[in-house]
Tab-separated table of C-alpha atoms in Angstrom:
chain	number	residue	atom	x	y	z
A	21	MET	CA	0.000	0.000	0.000
A	22	THR	CA	1.068	3.578	-0.585
A	23	ALA	CA	1.319	5.964	2.366
A	24	ALA	CA	-1.998	7.563	1.380
A	25	GLN	CA	-3.725	4.172	1.098
A	26	THR	CA	-2.369	3.187	4.508
A	27	LEU	CA	-3.901	6.272	6.109
A	28	PHE	CA	-7.242	5.812	4.327
A	29	VAL	CA	-7.347	2.202	5.539
A	30	LEU	CA	-6.549	3.443	9.035
A	31	VAL	CA	-9.404	5.957	8.963
A	32	GLY	CA	-11.722	3.197	7.758
A	33	ALA	CA	-10.588	0.940	10.591
A	34	LEU	CA	-11.219	3.681	13.146
A	35	ALA	CA	-14.708	4.230	11.737
A	36	LEU	CA	-15.488	0.504	11.819
A	37	GLU	CA	-14.276	0.114	15.392
A	38	ALA	CA	-16.107	3.194	16.653
A	39	THR	CA	-19.328	2.005	15.022
A	40	PHE	CA	-19.314	-1.719	15.731
A	41	GLY	CA	-16.596	-2.373	18.294
A	42	TYR	CA	-15.727	-6.075	18.446
A	43	PRO	CA	-19.068	-7.932	18.173
A	44	ASP	CA	-19.821	-10.371	20.992
A	45	TRP	CA	-21.008	-13.074	18.577
A	46	ILE	CA	-17.600	-13.082	16.889
A	47	TYR	CA	-15.802	-13.155	20.245
A	48	ARG	CA	-17.874	-16.144	21.393
A	49	ARG	CA	-16.945	-18.084	18.260
A	50	ILE	CA	-13.284	-17.284	17.631
A	51	GLY	CA	-12.101	-15.175	20.563
A	52	HIS	CA	-10.118	-12.000	19.920
A	53	PRO	CA	-6.822	-11.522	18.022
A	54	VAL	CA	-5.208	-10.128	21.159
A	55	SER	CA	-6.246	-13.268	23.061
A	56	TRP	CA	-4.520	-15.352	20.367
A	57	ILE	CA	-1.360	-13.365	21.016
A	58	GLY	CA	-1.918	-13.963	24.715
A	59	HIS	CA	-1.986	-17.733	24.182
A	60	LEU	CA	1.442	-17.569	22.540
A	61	ILE	CA	2.805	-15.443	25.396
A	62	ALA	CA	1.403	-17.874	27.977
A	63	PHE	CA	2.967	-20.796	26.082
A	64	LEU	CA	6.379	-19.090	26.032
A	65	ASP	CA	6.051	-18.186	29.717
A	66	ASN	CA	5.271	-21.787	30.662
A	67	ARG	CA	8.060	-23.252	28.531
A	68	LEU	CA	10.888	-20.771	29.085
A	69	ASN	CA	10.327	-19.190	32.507
A	70	LYS	CA	11.859	-21.725	34.904
A	71	GLU	CA	11.554	-20.880	38.594
A	72	ALA	CA	14.722	-22.830	39.394
A	73	ASP	CA	16.816	-20.622	37.088
A	74	SER	CA	18.790	-17.593	38.228
A	75	ALA	CA	17.511	-14.068	37.632
A	76	ASP	CA	20.015	-13.569	34.801
A	77	ALA	CA	18.960	-16.799	33.120
A	78	ARG	CA	15.295	-15.859	33.413
A	79	ARG	CA	15.984	-12.408	31.998
A	80	ASN	CA	17.755	-13.982	29.014
A	81	ALA	CA	14.858	-16.404	28.595
A	82	GLY	CA	12.488	-13.440	28.600
A	83	ILE	CA	14.525	-11.763	25.865
A	84	LEU	CA	14.337	-14.967	23.807
A	85	ALA	CA	10.575	-15.173	24.369
A	86	LEU	CA	10.186	-11.576	23.221
A	87	VAL	CA	12.255	-12.195	20.071
A	88	ILE	CA	10.119	-15.236	19.210
A	89	LEU	CA	6.960	-13.213	19.829
A	90	LEU	CA	8.150	-10.368	17.596
A	91	ILE	CA	9.159	-12.698	14.757
A	92	VAL	CA	5.949	-14.750	14.824
A	93	SER	CA	3.548	-11.818	15.156
A	94	GLY	CA	5.391	-9.584	12.702
A	95	LEU	CA	5.831	-12.310	10.084
A	96	LEU	CA	2.190	-13.417	10.206
A	97	ALA	CA	1.017	-9.809	9.905
A	98	TRP	CA	3.367	-9.202	6.964
A	99	ILE	CA	2.092	-12.321	5.178
A	100	LEU	CA	-1.527	-11.242	5.697
A	101	GLU	CA	-0.775	-7.757	4.417
A	102	GLN	CA	0.948	-9.161	1.319
A	103	ILE	CA	-1.997	-11.453	0.593
A	104	PHE	CA	-4.631	-8.748	0.999
A	105	ASP	CA	-2.590	-6.301	-1.070
A	106	HIS	CA	-3.245	-8.551	-4.064
A	107	VAL	CA	-6.924	-9.500	-3.678
A	108	LEU	CA	-10.169	-7.711	-4.441
A	109	PHE	CA	-11.327	-5.582	-1.498
A	110	GLY	CA	-8.061	-6.384	0.256
A	111	SER	CA	-7.867	-2.919	1.808
A	112	PHE	CA	-11.270	-3.490	3.401
A	113	PHE	CA	-10.103	-6.740	4.986
A	114	ILE	CA	-6.966	-5.040	6.320
A	115	ALA	CA	-9.195	-2.318	7.792
A	116	VAL	CA	-11.336	-4.979	9.481
A	117	ILE	CA	-8.279	-6.685	11.001
A	118	THR	CA	-6.889	-3.329	12.096
A	119	SER	CA	-10.177	-2.359	13.730
A	120	THR	CA	-9.958	-5.367	16.048
A	121	MET	CA	-6.747	-3.990	17.561
A	122	ILE	CA	-8.068	-0.514	18.339
A	123	ALA	CA	-10.120	-0.045	21.487
A	124	SER	CA	-11.976	3.271	21.318
A	125	ARG	CA	-15.505	1.815	21.445
A	126	SER	CA	-14.703	-0.654	24.200
A	127	LEU	CA	-12.844	1.966	26.232
A	128	TYR	CA	-15.656	4.505	25.909
A	129	ASP	CA	-18.312	1.956	26.877
A	130	HIS	CA	-16.409	0.686	29.923
A	131	VAL	CA	-15.647	4.177	31.246
A	132	ALA	CA	-19.184	5.417	30.598
A	133	ALA	CA	-20.459	2.398	32.547
A	134	VAL	CA	-18.593	3.645	35.633
A	135	ALA	CA	-20.291	7.047	35.420
A	136	ARG	CA	-23.660	5.376	34.935
A	137	ALA	CA	-23.088	3.090	37.924
A	138	LEU	CA	-22.135	6.031	40.157
A	139	ASP	CA	-25.289	7.879	39.133
A	140	GLN	CA	-27.799	5.047	39.168
A	141	TYR	CA	-26.610	1.934	40.986
A	142	GLY	CA	-24.440	2.970	43.913
A	143	LEU	CA	-20.842	2.626	45.026
A	144	ASP	CA	-20.603	-1.177	45.030
A	145	ASN	CA	-21.695	-1.406	41.401
A	146	ALA	CA	-19.376	1.462	40.476
A	147	ARG	CA	-16.464	-0.372	42.115
A	148	ASP	CA	-17.296	-3.474	40.087
A	149	ALA	CA	-17.442	-1.403	36.890
A	150	VAL	CA	-14.123	0.357	37.483
A	151	GLY	CA	-12.519	-2.929	38.535
A	152	ARG	CA	-12.900	-4.096	34.930
A	153	ILE	CA	-10.575	-1.365	33.637
A	154	VAL	CA	-8.007	-0.807	36.413
A	155	GLY	CA	-5.462	-3.031	38.121
A	156	ARG	CA	-5.798	-1.536	41.578
A	157	ASN	CA	-8.072	-2.811	44.360
A	158	PRO	CA	-11.441	-1.068	43.772
A	159	GLN	CA	-12.693	-1.957	47.248
A	160	THR	CA	-10.356	0.677	48.707
A	161	LEU	CA	-11.964	3.469	46.637
A	162	ASP	CA	-14.729	5.823	47.682
A	163	GLN	CA	-16.997	7.374	45.038
A	164	HIS	CA	-14.458	10.102	44.241
A	165	GLY	CA	-11.667	7.534	44.010
A	166	VAL	CA	-13.757	5.450	41.621
A	167	ALA	CA	-14.314	8.491	39.403
A	168	ARG	CA	-10.613	9.392	39.446
A	169	ALA	CA	-9.613	5.813	38.624
A	170	ALA	CA	-11.976	5.757	35.638
A	171	ILE	CA	-10.592	9.053	34.307
A	172	GLU	CA	-6.988	7.917	34.802
A	173	SER	CA	-7.710	4.663	32.966
A	174	LEU	CA	-9.385	6.568	30.136
A	175	ALA	CA	-6.375	8.861	29.756
A	176	GLU	CA	-3.759	6.103	29.837
A	177	ASN	CA	-5.679	3.744	27.559
A	178	ALA	CA	-6.399	6.520	25.076
A	179	SER	CA	-2.665	6.375	24.461
A	180	ASP	CA	-2.041	2.617	24.747
A	181	GLY	CA	-5.269	1.427	23.165
A	182	ILE	CA	-5.902	4.006	20.447
A	183	VAL	CA	-3.145	6.477	19.595
A	184	ALA	CA	-0.269	3.975	19.823
A	185	PRO	CA	-1.915	1.400	17.511
A	186	VAL	CA	-2.792	4.197	15.084
A	187	PHE	CA	0.776	5.526	15.179
A	188	TRP	CA	2.469	2.186	14.521
A	189	PHE	CA	0.035	1.232	11.762
A	190	ALA	CA	0.578	4.612	10.104
A	191	ILE	CA	4.359	4.083	10.184
A	192	PHE	CA	4.740	0.360	9.436
A	193	GLY	CA	1.325	-0.882	8.338
A	194	LEU	CA	-0.255	-4.053	9.702
A	195	PRO	CA	3.075	-5.570	10.884
A	196	GLY	CA	3.792	-2.444	12.937
A	197	LEU	CA	0.368	-2.599	14.550
A	198	VAL	CA	0.491	-6.313	15.343
A	199	VAL	CA	4.023	-6.147	16.741
A	200	TYR	CA	2.993	-3.229	18.958
A	201	LYS	CA	-0.061	-5.117	20.241
A	202	ALA	CA	2.070	-8.189	20.887
A	203	VAL	CA	4.541	-6.204	22.988
A	204	ASN	CA	1.764	-4.349	24.798
A	205	THR	CA	0.000	-7.622	25.576
A	206	ALA	CA	3.252	-9.159	26.788
A	207	ASP	CA	3.765	-6.213	29.112
A	208	SER	CA	0.271	-6.632	30.553
A	209	MET	CA	0.781	-10.371	31.081
A	210	ILE	CA	4.417	-10.754	32.141
A	211	GLY	CA	5.757	-7.227	32.596
A	212	HIS	CA	5.063	-7.124	36.326
A	213	ARG	CA	7.449	-6.839	39.258
A	214	THR	CA	6.415	-10.143	40.775
A	215	PRO	CA	8.744	-12.978	41.811
A	216	ARG	CA	7.796	-14.950	38.701
A	217	HIS	CA	7.962	-12.171	36.129
A	218	GLU	CA	10.308	-9.416	37.336
A	219	ALA	CA	13.275	-10.902	35.454
A	220	PHE	CA	11.460	-12.819	32.709
A	221	GLY	CA	9.198	-9.897	31.775
A	222	TRP	CA	11.898	-7.223	31.998
A	223	ALA	CA	12.535	-7.005	28.235
A	224	SER	CA	8.831	-6.881	27.376
A	225	ALA	CA	8.189	-4.125	29.906
A	226	ARG	CA	11.128	-2.031	28.706
A	227	LEU	CA	10.238	-2.404	25.019
A	228	ASP	CA	6.622	-1.502	25.769
A	229	ASP	CA	7.856	1.698	27.427
A	230	VAL	CA	9.898	2.545	24.329
A	231	LEU	CA	7.086	1.824	21.866
A	232	ASN	CA	4.645	3.963	23.841
A	233	LEU	CA	6.935	7.002	24.070
A	234	PRO	CA	5.709	8.736	20.878
A	235	ALA	CA	2.029	7.901	21.383
A	236	SER	CA	1.908	9.169	24.965
A	237	ARG	CA	3.293	12.552	23.897
A	238	LEU	CA	0.976	12.690	20.885
A	239	THR	CA	-1.997	11.856	23.105
A	240	ALA	CA	-1.127	14.698	25.471
A	241	LEU	CA	-0.860	17.029	22.472
A	242	LEU	CA	-4.212	15.895	21.067
A	243	LEU	CA	-5.888	16.334	24.463
A	244	THR	CA	-4.429	19.825	24.757
A	245	ILE	CA	-5.674	20.778	21.287
A	246	ALA	CA	-9.069	19.272	22.126
A	247	SER	CA	-9.190	21.456	25.243
A	248	PHE	CA	-9.464	24.530	23.021
A	249	VAL	CA	-12.817	23.361	21.640
A	250	THR	CA	-14.254	21.247	24.479
A	251	PRO	CA	-16.658	23.230	26.691
A	252	GLY	CA	-15.359	23.570	30.243
A	253	ALA	CA	-11.838	22.383	29.414
A	254	SER	CA	-8.703	24.502	29.755
A	255	ALA	CA	-5.851	24.207	27.253
A	256	ALA	CA	-3.689	26.417	29.468
A	257	GLY	CA	-4.377	24.119	32.401
A	258	ALA	CA	-3.448	21.084	30.312
A	259	LEU	CA	-0.149	22.627	29.214
A	260	GLU	CA	0.720	23.717	32.738
A	261	ALA	CA	0.039	20.268	34.179
A	262	ILE	CA	2.003	18.513	31.428
A	263	THR	CA	5.097	20.657	31.879
A	264	ARG	CA	4.951	20.453	35.667
A	265	ASP	CA	3.781	16.890	36.348
A	266	ALA	CA	4.168	14.500	33.392
A	267	ALA	CA	7.768	13.549	34.169
A	268	LYS	CA	6.954	12.895	37.849
A	269	HIS	CA	4.856	9.809	37.091
A	270	ARG	CA	6.494	6.453	37.862
A	271	SER	CA	5.642	5.445	34.295
A	272	PRO	CA	7.633	7.214	31.557
A	273	ASN	CA	4.452	7.440	29.480
A	274	ALA	CA	1.246	7.425	31.539
A	275	GLY	CA	1.978	10.817	33.086
A	276	TRP	CA	1.576	12.610	29.761
A	277	PRO	CA	-2.086	11.876	28.983
A	278	GLU	CA	-3.015	11.788	32.676
A	279	SER	CA	-1.509	15.205	33.417
A	280	ALA	CA	-3.074	16.664	30.258
A	281	THR	CA	-6.500	15.373	31.284
A	282	ALA	CA	-6.104	16.519	34.880
A	283	GLY	CA	-5.020	20.013	33.891
A	284	ALA	CA	-7.681	20.378	31.216
A	285	LEU	CA	-10.492	19.393	33.598
A	286	GLY	CA	-9.196	21.083	36.754
A	287	LEU	CA	-8.637	17.802	38.587
A	288	LYS	CA	-5.920	16.199	40.685
A	289	LEU	CA	-5.339	12.648	39.488
A	290	ASN	CA	-3.014	9.751	40.278
A	291	GLY	CA	-1.259	9.815	43.674
A	292	PRO	CA	-1.050	6.870	46.131
A	293	LYS	CA	-2.795	3.630	45.075
A	294	VAL	CA	-3.422	0.129	46.397
A	295	TYR	CA	-2.755	-2.849	44.101
A	296	GLY	CA	-4.005	-5.953	45.872
A	297	ASP	CA	-2.289	-5.704	49.258
A	298	ARG	CA	0.513	-3.481	47.943
A	299	HIS	CA	0.514	0.274	48.598
A	300	VAL	CA	2.179	2.267	45.810
A	301	GLU	CA	3.229	5.894	46.133
A	302	ASP	CA	2.986	7.954	42.972
A	303	ALA	CA	3.055	11.641	42.117
A	304	TYR	CA	-0.092	13.673	41.666
A	305	MET	CA	-1.056	14.882	38.201
A	306	GLY	CA	-2.687	18.312	38.192
A	307	ASP	CA	-3.412	20.610	41.109
A	308	GLY	CA	-7.205	20.829	40.975
A	309	ARG	CA	-10.006	19.000	42.781
A	310	ARG	CA	-9.655	15.485	44.190
A	311	ASP	CA	-13.421	15.075	44.566
A	312	ALA	CA	-14.066	13.848	41.024
A	313	THR	CA	-17.632	12.859	40.150
A	314	ALA	CA	-19.594	11.046	37.467
A	315	GLU	CA	-19.940	14.360	35.650
A	316	ASP	CA	-16.144	14.656	35.570
A	317	ILE	CA	-15.999	11.216	33.948
A	318	ARG	CA	-18.414	12.415	31.281
A	319	ALA	CA	-16.330	15.574	30.806
A	320	ALA	CA	-13.228	13.414	30.340
A	321	LEU	CA	-15.099	11.320	27.777
A	322	ARG	CA	-16.092	14.460	25.865
A	323	LEU	CA	-12.504	15.703	25.917
A	324	THR	CA	-11.114	12.369	24.774
A	325	THR	CA	-13.638	11.810	21.986
A	326	THR	CA	-12.890	15.322	20.732
A	327	ALA	CA	-9.189	14.418	20.672
A	328	TRP	CA	-10.002	11.250	18.713
A	329	GLY	CA	-12.004	13.305	16.219
A	330	ILE	CA	-9.086	15.695	15.763
A	331	MET	CA	-6.768	12.735	15.186
A	332	VAL	CA	-9.053	11.282	12.502
A	333	GLY	CA	-9.343	14.684	10.846
A	334	LEU	CA	-5.561	15.061	10.745
A	335	LEU	CA	-5.160	11.578	9.276
A	336	LEU	CA	-7.651	12.413	6.530
A	337	VAL	CA	-5.945	15.703	5.711
A	338	ILE	CA	-2.538	14.014	5.485
A	339	ALA	CA	-3.938	11.159	3.366
A	340	ILE	CA	-5.627	13.544	0.928
A	341	THR	CA	-2.497	15.693	0.734
A	342	LEU	CA	-0.328	12.656	-0.039
A	343	ARG	CA	-2.725	11.492	-2.722
A	344	VAL	CA	-2.893	14.829	-4.559
């Protein structure tokens, strides 16, 4: 595909995903492409991650597992792209595959469900809803903590689940997208500082950080631009929070979209958290209110969907310009 065709396919994929998401009837029959990647990661973890080995040996095994994952996922994606490049309606099929690896519809629905639960069904239901999208212990959260957690998850996943896949597809086509999703999935499965995975998942976690560097900054930029046209949002607040707080986050990437969202909406996000029985100290993003509400979740959704719209518009402009 030419660069212009790649971007048009990408816009089509974004439209498909926003409209249909990933249909449940398909998931029930064949699962999800990311779950297929997950099966390979689990297989490599079971075969290569030996508890009796030293930390160095397990780290080397994790590097080998990552190399295998990159080769398998990248090669399969390249073969698919080559096949569809030479068949009728091939671009449509590539757009369909691409749409399955973008998560705007799913993310919006899950975050909106938290706001709805806070408004209509009470704190326990809201904790259950937010527990589906965050790793921390939701039982430790009051209603304001639930709202903050939902907004933080929206901001971080706008980068990981939407902008990053778009970026890597735009640069390297379907292989770039699939390789990114493979690394991101590996990070979520084995990139944890647990006795089993701290050494084995080290390479996956570090590569995921590297691959998310451009998208996290682009997401913060898109959110800041969106703040100019989103009622109640402050672009100046977003810029101030980014420059002051983004680098303070324990993640090299999550602080960028989180600080942009916090500053734009006049909130104070992040800070200390509880993951299971583990208490984690982290820097605050923004210097506004801590008492976030369901309405703040809806404001964050408006801001984020505006940013997505700006991104799609920019992709279309670039694609048309390249084609002229």
